[in-house]
């Protein structure tokens, strides 16, 4: 077993990617709570439903790559705040569909534009086009590792736009 120095870990691309993601998420969470009264985790649900349209809880969980229990908790708050609506699924009696309410759509629009302005300095000096290309490559590689039997399919479900 090879021993890996802690400094090597901290300097690795994977560690830096995790750290950058955590920090950008914290910036977004702080802004959204202070200016729009919503956590980043709830905002991501609104963003997912706004981008993909009416979804089941399972579809939302899959799109965000989180557990169904996590989505259930997030949706409870969003339903309570009248930001989403829930209705019966037309083909599956065990499932509900989630849609944005008018209030949720309005909040999503305001919060998205505010977040974009608020985070302008976070990517200062970054070649965004190159970064996006590299992140797409990492995502594809990770999906290939997680699903080795599944070949990359054309027109795969598109990832949800990242607000951060």
PDB file of N, CA and C in Angstrom, residues 9 78 99-100 104 110 118 125 129:
ATOM      1  N   UNK A   9      -2.473  15.118  -1.177  1.00  0.00           N
ATOM      2  CA  UNK A   9      -3.936  15.092  -1.258  1.00  0.00           C
ATOM      3  C   UNK A   9      -4.483  16.506  -1.425  1.00  0.00           C
ATOM      4  N   UNK A  78     -40.522  23.631   0.435  1.00  0.00           N
ATOM      5  CA  UNK A  78     -40.950  24.363  -0.758  1.00  0.00           C
ATOM      6  C   UNK A  78     -42.468  24.353  -0.905  1.00  0.00           C
ATOM      7  N   UNK A  99     -44.383  20.712  -9.718  1.00  0.00           N
ATOM      8  CA  UNK A  99     -44.311  21.828 -10.661  1.00  0.00           C
ATOM      9  C   UNK A  99     -44.005  23.107  -9.886  1.00  0.00           C
ATOM     10  N   UNK A 100     -43.462  24.077 -10.584  1.00  0.00           N
ATOM     11  CA  UNK A 100     -43.263  25.386  -9.969  1.00  0.00           C
ATOM     12  C   UNK A 100     -44.605  26.083  -9.826  1.00  0.00           C
ATOM     13  N   UNK A 104     -43.051  30.407  -7.000  1.00  0.00           N
ATOM     14  CA  UNK A 104     -41.762  29.732  -7.168  1.00  0.00           C
ATOM     15  C   UNK A 104     -41.057  30.158  -8.444  1.00  0.00           C
ATOM     16  N   UNK A 110     -35.936  35.861 -10.013  1.00  0.00           N
ATOM     17  CA  UNK A 110     -35.243  36.908  -9.243  1.00  0.00           C
ATOM     18  C   UNK A 110     -33.935  36.387  -8.651  1.00  0.00           C
ATOM     19  N   UNK A 118     -24.299  38.508  -8.048  1.00  0.00           N
ATOM     20  CA  UNK A 118     -23.581  38.402  -6.781  1.00  0.00           C
ATOM     21  C   UNK A 118     -22.288  37.611  -6.919  1.00  0.00           C
ATOM     22  N   UNK A 125     -10.790  35.983 -13.516  1.00  0.00           N
ATOM     23  CA  UNK A 125      -9.537  35.439 -14.000  1.00  0.00           C
ATOM     24  C   UNK A 125      -9.609  34.002 -14.494  1.00  0.00           C
ATOM     25  N   UNK A 129     -14.894  29.137 -20.475  1.00  0.00           N
ATOM     26  CA  UNK A 129     -15.134  28.164 -21.543  1.00  0.00           C
ATOM     27  C   UNK A 129     -14.275  26.912 -21.344  1.00  0.00           C
TER      28      UNK A 129
END
